[in-house]
Each structure stands twice: as C-alpha cells, then as structure tokens.
GROMACS .gro file of C-alpha atoms in nm:
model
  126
    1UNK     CA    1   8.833 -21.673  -2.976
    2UNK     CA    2   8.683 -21.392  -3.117
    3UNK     CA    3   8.440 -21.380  -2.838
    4UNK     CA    4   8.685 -21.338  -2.590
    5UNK     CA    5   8.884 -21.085  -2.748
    6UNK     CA    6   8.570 -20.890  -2.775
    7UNK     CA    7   8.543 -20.930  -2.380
    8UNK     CA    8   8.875 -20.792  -2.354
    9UNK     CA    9   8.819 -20.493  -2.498
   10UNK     CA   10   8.543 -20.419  -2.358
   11UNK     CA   11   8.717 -20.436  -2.010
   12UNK     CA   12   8.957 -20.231  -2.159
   13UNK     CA   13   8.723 -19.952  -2.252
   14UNK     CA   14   8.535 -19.977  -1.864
   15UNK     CA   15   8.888 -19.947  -1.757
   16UNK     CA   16   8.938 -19.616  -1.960
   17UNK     CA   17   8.567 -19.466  -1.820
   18UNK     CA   18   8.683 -19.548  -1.488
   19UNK     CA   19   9.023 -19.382  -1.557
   20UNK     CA   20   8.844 -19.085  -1.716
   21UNK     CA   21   8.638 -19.077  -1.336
   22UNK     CA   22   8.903 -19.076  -1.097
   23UNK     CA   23   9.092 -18.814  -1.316
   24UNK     CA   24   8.778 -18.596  -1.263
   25UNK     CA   25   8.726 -18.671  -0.894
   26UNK     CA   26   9.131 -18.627  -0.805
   27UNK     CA   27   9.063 -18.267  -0.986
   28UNK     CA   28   8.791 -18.164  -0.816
   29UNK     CA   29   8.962 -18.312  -0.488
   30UNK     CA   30   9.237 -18.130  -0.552
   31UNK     CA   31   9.137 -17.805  -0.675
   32UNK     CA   32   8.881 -17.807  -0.363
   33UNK     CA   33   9.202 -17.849  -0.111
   34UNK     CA   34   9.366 -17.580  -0.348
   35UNK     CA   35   9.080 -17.328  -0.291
   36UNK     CA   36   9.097 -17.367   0.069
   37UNK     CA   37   9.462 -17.298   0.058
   38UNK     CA   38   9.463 -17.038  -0.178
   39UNK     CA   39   9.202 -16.842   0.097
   40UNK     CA   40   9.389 -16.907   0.401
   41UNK     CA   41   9.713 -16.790   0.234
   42UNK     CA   42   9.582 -16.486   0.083
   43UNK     CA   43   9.369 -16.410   0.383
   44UNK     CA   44   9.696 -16.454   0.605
   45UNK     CA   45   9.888 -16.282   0.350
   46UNK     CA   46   9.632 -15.948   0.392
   47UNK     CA   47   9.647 -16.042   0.790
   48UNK     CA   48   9.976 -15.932   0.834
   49UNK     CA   49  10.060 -15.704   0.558
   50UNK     CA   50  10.262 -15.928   0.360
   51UNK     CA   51  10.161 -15.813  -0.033
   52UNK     CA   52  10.321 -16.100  -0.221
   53UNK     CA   53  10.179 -16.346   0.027
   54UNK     CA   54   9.860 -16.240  -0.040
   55UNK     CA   55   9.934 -16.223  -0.438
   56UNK     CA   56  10.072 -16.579  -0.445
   57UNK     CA   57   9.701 -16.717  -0.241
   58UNK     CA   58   9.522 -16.568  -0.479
   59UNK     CA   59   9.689 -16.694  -0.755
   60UNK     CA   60   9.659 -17.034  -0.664
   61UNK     CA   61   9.269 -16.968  -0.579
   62UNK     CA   62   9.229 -16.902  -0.938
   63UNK     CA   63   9.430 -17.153  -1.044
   64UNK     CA   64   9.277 -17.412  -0.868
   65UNK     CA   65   8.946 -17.312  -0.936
   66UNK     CA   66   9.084 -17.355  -1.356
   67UNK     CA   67   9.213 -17.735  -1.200
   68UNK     CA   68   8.868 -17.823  -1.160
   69UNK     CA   69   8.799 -17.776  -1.496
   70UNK     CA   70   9.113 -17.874  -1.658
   71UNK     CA   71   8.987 -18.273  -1.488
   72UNK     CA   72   8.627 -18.245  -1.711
   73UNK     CA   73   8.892 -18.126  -2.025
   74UNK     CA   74   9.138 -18.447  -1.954
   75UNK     CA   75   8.792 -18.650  -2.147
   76UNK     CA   76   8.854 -18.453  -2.472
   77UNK     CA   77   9.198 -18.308  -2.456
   78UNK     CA   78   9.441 -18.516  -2.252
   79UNK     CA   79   9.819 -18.381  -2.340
   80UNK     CA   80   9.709 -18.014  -2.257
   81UNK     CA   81   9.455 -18.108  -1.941
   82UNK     CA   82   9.759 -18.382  -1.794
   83UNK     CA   83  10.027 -18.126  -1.862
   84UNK     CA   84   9.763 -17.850  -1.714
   85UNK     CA   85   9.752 -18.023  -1.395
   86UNK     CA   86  10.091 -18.083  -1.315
   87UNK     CA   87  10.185 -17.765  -1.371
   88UNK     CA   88   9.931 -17.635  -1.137
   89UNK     CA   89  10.018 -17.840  -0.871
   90UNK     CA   90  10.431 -17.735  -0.940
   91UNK     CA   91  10.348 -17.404  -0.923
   92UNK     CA   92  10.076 -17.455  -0.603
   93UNK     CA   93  10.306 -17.596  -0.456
   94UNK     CA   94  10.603 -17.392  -0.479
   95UNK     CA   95  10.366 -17.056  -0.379
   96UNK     CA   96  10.200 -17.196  -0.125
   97UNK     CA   97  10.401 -17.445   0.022
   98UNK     CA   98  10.264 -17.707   0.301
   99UNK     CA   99   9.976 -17.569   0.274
  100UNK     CA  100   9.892 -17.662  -0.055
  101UNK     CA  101  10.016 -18.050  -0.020
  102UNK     CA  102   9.678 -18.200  -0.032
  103UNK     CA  103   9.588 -18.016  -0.355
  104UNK     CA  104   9.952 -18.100  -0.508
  105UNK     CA  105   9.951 -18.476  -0.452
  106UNK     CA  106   9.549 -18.538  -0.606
  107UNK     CA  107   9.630 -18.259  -0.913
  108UNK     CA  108   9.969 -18.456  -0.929
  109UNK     CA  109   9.811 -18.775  -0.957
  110UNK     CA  110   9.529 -18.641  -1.181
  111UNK     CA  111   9.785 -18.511  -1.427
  112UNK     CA  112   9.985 -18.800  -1.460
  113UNK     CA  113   9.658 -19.041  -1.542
  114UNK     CA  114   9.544 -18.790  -1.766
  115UNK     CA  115   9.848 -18.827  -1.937
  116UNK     CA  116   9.838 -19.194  -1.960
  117UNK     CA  117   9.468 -19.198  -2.084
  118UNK     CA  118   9.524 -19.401  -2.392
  119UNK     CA  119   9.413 -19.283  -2.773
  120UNK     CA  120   9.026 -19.388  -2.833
  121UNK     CA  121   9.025 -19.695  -3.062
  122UNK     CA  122   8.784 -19.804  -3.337
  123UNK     CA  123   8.529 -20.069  -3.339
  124UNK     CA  124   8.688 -20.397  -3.350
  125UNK     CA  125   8.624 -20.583  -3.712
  126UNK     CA  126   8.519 -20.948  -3.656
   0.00000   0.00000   0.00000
C-alpha cells in the first residue's frame, strides 16, 4: 500500500514538471506571436501617421518580450507570473486587437496553468 501511494505521487510530481513545461513553452509561444504583433502594429502605426497606433505596438512589444519571462518566473512565483500573464494578454489584446489573438490565447492559457500549479509538497513519511 505504501508502495503504491509512493507511485502516486511521484506521477503527481512528473505531472507538475510537465505543467511547469508547457507553462514555459505557451509563454514563449505567446510572447513570440506578441512580438510579431507588437512590430507590425507599431510599424503600421508609424506607416500611416497614426501616433497612438504606433504607441499601443510598442507597448505590447515590450510587454510581450516581459511574457517570456514572466513563463520561466511561473516555476518560483506562480500567483504574480499566472496573474502576469493574463493581464498581458487582456491588455494585448485590447491594444492590438486581431492581431494579437495568437499571443492572447497561449499567454491566456499559460496564465491560467500557472495559476493552477499546485503548492510544492514535502517528502512523504513512510
């Protein structure tokens, strides 16, 4: 009995490496696709003289460049990197529009499982 409960824990922690992963990978994903759309808004923004455009692209170039490592942070500080995340992708999203929809859905996702990354847990006591 003891054997197997040791088993299940130890899926449970592979589980929580893998989460810890796909967190990073959505982030990088994300903040990648929010690059490239921070750059073509800004860039279009300059194009035809709209000011604010161009503001808003650039913004969300930075920001998405800080995504990337806000999904490293999600190992070590989860609340703040999760909470990070979504709020980049809100605010992405709501600056850049369609254009940043890629970015929005993998920070989105990336937020919420950093979020749901559970506490780390002691050794287990036989």
């Amino acid at each position: 009995m003891v054997k197997n409960l040791f088993y299940i824990y130890k899926m449970k922690k592979e589980e929580h490496k893998t989460m810890k992963v796909w967190i990073a990978v959505l982030s990088i994903l994300g903040g990648i696709s929010g690059i490239i759309s921070g750059f073509i808004v800004t860039a279009g923004g300059e194009m035809f003289g709209e000011a604010e455009m161009a503001n808003d692209g650039a913004a969300v170039f930075w920001l998405s460049a800080l995504a990337i490592f806000l999904g490293f942070l999600a190992w070590k500080f989860k609340k703040i990197a999760g909470w990070g995340l979504i709020a980049i992708s809100l605010y992405g999203f709501v600056a850049n529009g369609l254009f940043f929809i890629f970015a929005f859905i993998f920070l989105l996702i990336a937020g919420v499982l950093a979020l749901r990354l559970p506490k780390k847990q002691g050794a287990l006591s036989a």
